CSV table of C-alpha atoms in Angstrom, one decimal:
chain,number,residue,atom,x,y,z
A,19,UNK,CA,157.8,154.5,129.8
A,20,UNK,CA,155.2,155.9,127.6
A,21,UNK,CA,153.9,153.2,125.4
A,22,UNK,CA,152.1,153.6,122.1
A,23,UNK,CA,148.3,153.2,122.5
A,24,UNK,CA,146.8,149.8,121.5
A,25,UNK,CA,145.3,150.0,118.0
A,26,UNK,CA,141.7,148.8,117.4
A,27,UNK,CA,142.3,145.9,115.1
A,28,UNK,CA,142.2,142.3,116.4
A,29,UNK,CA,145.2,140.2,117.3
A,30,UNK,CA,144.3,137.9,114.4
A,31,UNK,CA,144.3,140.8,111.9
A,32,UNK,CA,147.7,142.1,113.3
A,33,UNK,CA,149.2,138.6,113.1
A,34,UNK,CA,147.9,137.9,109.6
A,35,UNK,CA,149.3,141.3,108.5
A,36,UNK,CA,152.8,140.4,109.7
A,37,UNK,CA,152.6,137.0,108.1
A,38,UNK,CA,151.5,138.5,104.8
A,39,UNK,CA,154.0,141.3,104.8
A,40,UNK,CA,151.5,144.2,105.1
A,41,UNK,CA,153.0,147.3,106.7
A,42,UNK,CA,150.6,147.9,109.6
A,43,UNK,CA,151.9,149.9,112.6
A,44,UNK,CA,152.2,148.2,115.9
A,45,UNK,CA,152.1,148.8,119.7
A,46,UNK,CA,153.2,147.3,122.9
A,47,UNK,CA,150.3,145.2,124.0
A,48,UNK,CA,149.5,143.3,127.2
A,49,UNK,CA,146.5,141.1,127.7
A,50,UNK,CA,145.0,138.2,129.6
A,51,UNK,CA,146.7,134.9,129.3
A,52,UNK,CA,145.3,131.6,130.5
A,53,UNK,CA,146.8,130.6,133.9
A,54,UNK,CA,147.9,127.1,134.3
A,55,UNK,CA,149.9,125.0,136.6
A,56,UNK,CA,153.4,126.0,137.5
A,57,UNK,CA,156.2,123.7,136.3
A,58,UNK,CA,158.3,122.0,138.9
A,59,UNK,CA,161.9,123.0,139.2
A,60,UNK,CA,163.7,119.9,137.8
A,61,UNK,CA,165.0,120.6,134.3
A,62,UNK,CA,165.2,117.9,131.7
A,63,UNK,CA,168.2,118.1,129.4
A,64,UNK,CA,167.5,118.6,125.7
A,65,UNK,CA,169.6,116.9,123.0
A,66,UNK,CA,170.3,117.8,119.4
A,67,UNK,CA,167.2,117.0,117.3
A,68,UNK,CA,168.3,117.5,113.8
A,69,UNK,CA,170.8,116.1,111.3
A,70,UNK,CA,171.0,119.5,109.6
A,71,UNK,CA,174.6,120.0,110.2
A,72,UNK,CA,174.1,123.1,112.4
A,73,UNK,CA,176.9,124.5,114.5
A,74,UNK,CA,174.4,124.8,117.3
A,75,UNK,CA,171.7,122.1,117.0
A,76,UNK,CA,170.4,122.2,120.6
A,77,UNK,CA,167.8,125.0,120.1
A,78,UNK,CA,166.0,122.9,117.5
A,79,UNK,CA,164.2,119.8,118.7
A,80,UNK,CA,162.3,117.1,116.8
A,81,UNK,CA,158.7,116.0,117.5
A,82,UNK,CA,160.0,112.6,118.6
A,83,UNK,CA,162.3,114.2,121.2
A,84,UNK,CA,159.4,116.3,122.5
A,85,UNK,CA,157.1,113.3,122.7
A,86,UNK,CA,159.7,111.4,124.8
A,87,UNK,CA,160.1,114.4,127.2
A,88,UNK,CA,156.5,115.8,127.2
A,89,UNK,CA,155.8,114.8,130.8
A,90,UNK,CA,159.2,115.5,132.2
A,91,UNK,CA,159.2,117.7,135.3
A,92,UNK,CA,160.0,121.3,134.4
A,93,UNK,CA,158.8,121.0,130.8
A,94,UNK,CA,156.6,123.8,129.5
A,95,UNK,CA,155.3,123.6,125.9
A,96,UNK,CA,153.9,126.8,124.4
A,97,UNK,CA,151.7,127.1,121.4
A,98,UNK,CA,152.7,130.4,119.9
A,99,UNK,CA,149.6,131.3,117.9
A,100,UNK,CA,146.1,132.8,118.4
A,101,UNK,CA,144.0,131.2,121.1
A,102,UNK,CA,141.4,130.0,118.6
A,103,UNK,CA,144.0,128.2,116.6
A,104,UNK,CA,145.5,126.6,119.7
A,105,UNK,CA,142.2,125.5,121.1
A,106,UNK,CA,141.2,123.9,117.7
A,107,UNK,CA,144.1,121.5,118.2
A,108,UNK,CA,147.2,121.6,120.4
A,109,UNK,CA,149.9,119.5,121.8
A,110,UNK,CA,148.7,117.9,125.1
A,111,UNK,CA,149.4,120.2,128.1
A,112,UNK,CA,150.5,123.1,126.0
A,113,UNK,CA,150.2,126.7,127.1
A,114,UNK,CA,149.2,129.4,124.6
A,115,UNK,CA,150.4,132.9,123.8
A,116,UNK,CA,150.6,134.9,120.6
A,117,UNK,CA,153.2,137.4,119.4
A,118,UNK,CA,151.2,140.7,119.8
A,119,UNK,CA,151.1,140.2,123.6
A,120,UNK,CA,155.0,140.3,123.7
A,121,UNK,CA,155.6,143.0,121.2
A,122,UNK,CA,157.8,146.1,121.5
A,123,UNK,CA,158.8,148.5,118.8
A,124,UNK,CA,160.5,151.2,120.9
A,125,UNK,CA,164.0,150.3,121.8
A,126,UNK,CA,164.7,153.3,124.2
A,127,UNK,CA,166.1,152.2,127.6
A,128,UNK,CA,162.9,153.2,129.4
A,129,UNK,CA,160.7,151.2,126.9
A,130,UNK,CA,162.9,148.1,127.1
A,131,UNK,CA,162.8,148.2,130.9
A,132,UNK,CA,159.1,148.4,131.0
A,133,UNK,CA,158.7,145.8,128.3
A,134,UNK,CA,161.0,143.4,130.3
A,135,UNK,CA,158.8,143.7,133.3
A,136,UNK,CA,155.6,143.0,131.3
A,137,UNK,CA,157.2,140.0,129.5
A,138,UNK,CA,158.4,138.5,132.8
A,139,UNK,CA,154.9,138.8,134.3
A,140,UNK,CA,153.4,137.0,131.3
A,141,UNK,CA,156.1,134.3,131.5
A,142,UNK,CA,155.2,133.7,135.1
A,143,UNK,CA,151.5,133.4,134.2
A,144,UNK,CA,152.5,130.7,131.7
A,145,UNK,CA,154.2,128.8,134.5
A,146,UNK,CA,157.7,129.4,133.1
A,147,UNK,CA,160.6,129.9,135.5
A,148,UNK,CA,164.3,130.3,134.9
A,149,UNK,CA,164.6,126.5,135.5
A,150,UNK,CA,161.9,125.4,133.0
A,151,UNK,CA,162.7,123.6,129.8
A,152,UNK,CA,160.6,125.5,127.2
A,153,UNK,CA,159.6,124.2,123.8
A,154,UNK,CA,157.8,126.7,121.6
A,155,UNK,CA,155.9,125.6,118.5
A,156,UNK,CA,153.8,127.3,115.8
A,157,UNK,CA,151.3,126.3,113.1
A,158,UNK,CA,153.7,126.9,110.2
A,159,UNK,CA,154.5,130.6,110.6
A,160,UNK,CA,158.0,129.9,112.0
A,161,UNK,CA,157.1,132.6,114.6
A,162,UNK,CA,158.0,130.3,117.5
A,163,UNK,CA,161.5,131.8,117.0
A,164,UNK,CA,160.2,135.1,118.4
A,165,UNK,CA,159.5,133.7,121.8
A,166,UNK,CA,162.7,131.7,121.6
A,167,UNK,CA,164.6,135.0,121.0
A,168,UNK,CA,162.9,136.7,123.9
A,169,UNK,CA,163.9,134.0,126.3
A,170,UNK,CA,167.3,133.9,124.8
A,171,UNK,CA,167.6,137.6,125.4
A,172,UNK,CA,166.5,137.1,129.0
A,173,UNK,CA,169.3,134.5,129.5
A,174,UNK,CA,167.1,131.4,129.6
A,175,UNK,CA,169.3,128.4,128.9
A,176,UNK,CA,166.8,125.6,128.2
A,177,UNK,CA,164.6,127.0,125.4
A,178,UNK,CA,163.9,125.3,122.1
A,179,UNK,CA,161.9,125.5,118.9
A,180,UNK,CA,159.9,122.5,117.6
A,181,UNK,CA,161.2,121.9,114.1
A,182,UNK,CA,158.2,121.8,111.7
A,183,UNK,CA,155.8,123.0,114.4
A,184,UNK,CA,152.4,121.4,115.0
A,185,UNK,CA,152.4,119.9,111.5
A,186,UNK,CA,155.5,117.9,112.3
A,187,UNK,CA,153.9,116.7,115.6
A,188,UNK,CA,150.8,115.5,113.7
A,189,UNK,CA,152.9,114.0,110.8
A,190,UNK,CA,154.6,111.8,113.5
A,191,UNK,CA,151.2,110.4,114.4
A,192,UNK,CA,151.2,112.0,117.9
A,193,UNK,CA,148.1,112.9,119.8
A,194,UNK,CA,146.6,116.4,119.7
A,195,UNK,CA,144.0,117.8,122.1
A,196,UNK,CA,141.0,119.9,121.2
A,197,UNK,CA,139.1,122.5,123.1
A,198,UNK,CA,139.9,125.3,125.7
A,199,UNK,CA,143.3,125.5,127.3
A,200,UNK,CA,142.0,125.3,130.8
A,201,UNK,CA,143.2,128.0,133.2
A,202,UNK,CA,144.6,126.9,136.6
A,203,UNK,CA,144.1,128.5,140.0
A,204,UNK,CA,147.8,127.9,140.8
A,205,UNK,CA,149.8,131.0,141.8
A,206,UNK,CA,152.5,131.5,139.3
A,207,UNK,CA,156.1,132.2,140.3
A,208,UNK,CA,158.0,135.3,139.3
A,209,UNK,CA,160.3,135.3,136.4
A,210,UNK,CA,163.5,137.3,136.8
A,211,UNK,CA,165.6,137.3,133.7
A,212,UNK,CA,169.2,138.5,133.1
A,213,UNK,CA,169.0,140.3,129.8
A,214,UNK,CA,171.9,139.9,127.4
A,215,UNK,CA,172.2,143.3,125.7
A,216,UNK,CA,174.5,142.0,123.0
A,217,UNK,CA,171.6,140.2,121.2
A,218,UNK,CA,169.3,143.2,121.0
A,219,UNK,CA,170.1,146.2,118.9
A,220,UNK,CA,168.7,149.6,119.8
A,221,UNK,CA,168.0,152.4,117.3
A,222,UNK,CA,171.2,154.3,118.0
A,223,UNK,CA,173.3,151.1,117.6
A,224,UNK,CA,171.7,150.5,114.2
A,225,UNK,CA,172.4,154.1,113.1
A,226,UNK,CA,176.1,153.7,114.1
A,227,UNK,CA,176.2,150.3,112.2
A,228,UNK,CA,175.5,152.1,109.0
A,229,UNK,CA,179.1,153.2,108.9
A,230,UNK,CA,180.6,149.9,110.1
A,231,UNK,CA,182.1,148.0,107.3
A,232,UNK,CA,182.1,144.8,109.4
A,233,UNK,CA,178.3,144.8,110.0
A,234,UNK,CA,175.6,143.5,107.7
A,235,UNK,CA,172.0,144.5,108.2
A,236,UNK,CA,169.5,141.9,107.0
A,237,UNK,CA,165.9,142.9,106.0
A,238,UNK,CA,163.7,139.8,106.6
A,239,UNK,CA,160.6,141.3,104.9
A,240,UNK,CA,159.2,140.6,101.5
A,241,UNK,CA,160.9,142.1,98.4
A,242,UNK,CA,158.0,144.5,97.9
A,243,UNK,CA,158.2,145.8,101.4
A,244,UNK,CA,161.9,146.2,101.0
A,245,UNK,CA,161.4,148.1,97.8
A,246,UNK,CA,158.9,150.5,99.4
A,247,UNK,CA,161.4,151.4,102.1
A,248,UNK,CA,164.3,150.0,103.9
A,249,UNK,CA,167.4,150.8,106.0
A,250,UNK,CA,170.2,151.9,103.7
A,251,UNK,CA,172.6,149.2,102.9
A,252,UNK,CA,170.4,146.4,104.2
A,253,UNK,CA,170.3,143.1,102.2
A,254,UNK,CA,166.9,141.5,101.7
A,255,UNK,CA,166.4,137.8,102.5
A,256,UNK,CA,162.7,137.1,103.1
A,257,UNK,CA,162.4,135.1,106.3
A,258,UNK,CA,160.4,132.0,104.9
A,259,UNK,CA,163.5,131.1,102.8
A,260,UNK,CA,165.0,129.7,106.0
A,261,UNK,CA,162.6,126.7,105.9
A,262,UNK,CA,161.1,124.4,103.4
A,263,UNK,CA,158.0,125.7,101.6
A,264,UNK,CA,155.8,122.7,102.2
A,265,UNK,CA,154.5,121.6,105.6
A,266,UNK,CA,155.9,120.6,107.9
A,267,UNK,CA,158.0,123.7,107.4
A,268,UNK,CA,161.3,122.3,108.8
A,269,UNK,CA,164.4,124.4,108.8
A,270,UNK,CA,166.7,123.9,105.8
A,271,UNK,CA,170.1,122.2,106.4
A,272,UNK,CA,173.1,124.2,107.2
A,273,UNK,CA,174.8,123.9,103.9
A,274,UNK,CA,171.8,125.3,102.0
A,275,UNK,CA,171.4,128.2,104.5
A,276,UNK,CA,175.1,129.1,104.6
A,277,UNK,CA,175.2,129.3,100.8
A,278,UNK,CA,172.0,131.4,100.7
A,279,UNK,CA,173.3,133.9,103.2
A,280,UNK,CA,176.9,134.0,101.8
A,281,UNK,CA,175.4,134.9,98.4
A,282,UNK,CA,174.0,138.1,100.0
A,283,UNK,CA,177.3,138.8,101.8
A,284,UNK,CA,176.1,137.5,105.2
A,285,UNK,CA,179.0,135.4,106.6
A,286,UNK,CA,180.0,134.2,110.1
A,287,UNK,CA,183.0,136.6,110.3
A,288,UNK,CA,180.6,139.6,110.3
A,289,UNK,CA,178.3,141.2,112.8
A,290,UNK,CA,174.7,140.8,111.7
A,291,UNK,CA,171.6,142.9,112.6
A,292,UNK,CA,168.3,141.4,111.3
A,293,UNK,CA,165.1,143.5,111.2
A,294,UNK,CA,161.6,143.3,109.7
A,295,UNK,CA,158.5,145.3,110.5
A,296,UNK,CA,158.2,144.6,114.2
A,297,UNK,CA,160.9,142.1,115.1
A,298,UNK,CA,158.8,139.0,114.7
A,299,UNK,CA,159.9,137.7,111.3
A,300,UNK,CA,163.5,138.8,111.8
A,301,UNK,CA,163.6,136.7,115.0
A,302,UNK,CA,163.3,133.8,112.6
A,303,UNK,CA,166.4,135.1,110.8
A,304,UNK,CA,168.2,135.6,114.1
A,305,UNK,CA,167.3,132.0,115.2
A,306,UNK,CA,168.6,130.6,111.9
A,307,UNK,CA,171.9,132.4,112.0
A,308,UNK,CA,172.3,131.3,115.6
A,309,UNK,CA,171.9,127.7,114.5
A,310,UNK,CA,174.5,128.3,111.8
A,311,UNK,CA,177.1,129.4,114.4
A,312,UNK,CA,177.0,133.2,114.0
A,313,UNK,CA,178.4,134.7,117.1
A,314,UNK,CA,177.8,138.5,116.5
A,315,UNK,CA,174.1,138.7,116.3
A,316,UNK,CA,171.8,141.5,117.4
A,317,UNK,CA,168.1,141.7,116.6
A,318,UNK,CA,166.7,145.2,115.9
A,319,UNK,CA,163.4,144.4,117.6
A,320,UNK,CA,162.1,148.0,116.9
A,321,UNK,CA,162.6,147.2,113.2
A,322,UNK,CA,161.1,149.2,110.4
A,323,UNK,CA,158.2,150.4,112.6
A,324,UNK,CA,160.6,152.3,114.8
A,325,UNK,CA,163.1,153.3,112.1
A,326,UNK,CA,160.5,154.6,109.6
A,327,UNK,CA,158.7,156.7,112.3
A,328,UNK,CA,161.9,158.5,113.3
A,329,UNK,CA,162.5,161.7,111.1
A,330,UNK,CA,166.2,161.5,111.9
A,331,UNK,CA,166.9,158.1,110.3
A,332,UNK,CA,167.9,157.7,106.6
A,333,UNK,CA,165.6,155.7,104.4
A,334,UNK,CA,166.2,154.0,101.1
A,335,UNK,CA,163.8,152.7,98.4
A,336,UNK,CA,164.0,150.3,95.5
A,337,UNK,CA,165.4,146.9,95.0
């Protein structure tokens, strides 16, 4: 695979750009990740954490559940945020990684094969094996859903998002640690995923979906980004609407979410393809719809970055 060259801006700048809805180009990036101990092979069983009425509640766990299972064998907690934020305060024992390190905006077969190899190497460095129970949290961005989706795509069974992120953990009065996330000399184990191609949409699939009356494309970006340019026929539902505005930003209950999506024509009897700029924000949309029981979901991880750079794809503007 020929990857796009890494741009010169910092990971923080790139992350803030996505969070703020600024249309900056992106690249496949690999980088150093702190190495820590490898999780043992026993896997604790997660249980539903929320009373939100979701069709699938297992992927979302509460702070109290994580606290009760924090030291279970096989548990790996991941702070999905910049290293400086994670080191300022983190859940005890957490690993750290940020979204630019796991990014891909080229959905060609060769690109995805290379990306999978890179991602699996990084997961191994984090001490994650196929038998690990993984809980991902963020600092209010909702971006933990991106790592959840990657593991979901790789066929990982025990992967969860901490509802409300770090703010929910602190609001529960649980301990946080400060300072460096100490690397370990332990040798990590290889991670060998089994990708589920049905949950990832490639560029050609999205092109074909434009003529499919049973498919809805959801743009998870801001209304202004959508107006500047979007995939024709896509409906715009800005990703923060899936959660409450005030910290801790817990996911809204199923009845509110189903109503919001139904108003835009997004219903469980349809195939849905979410996208954004680089597949980070739209992973939140995918995660939400998965909670709600949508069965036909495929994330266009290449998103607008890939679509807009291809001269052969149609583009629309306006609200």
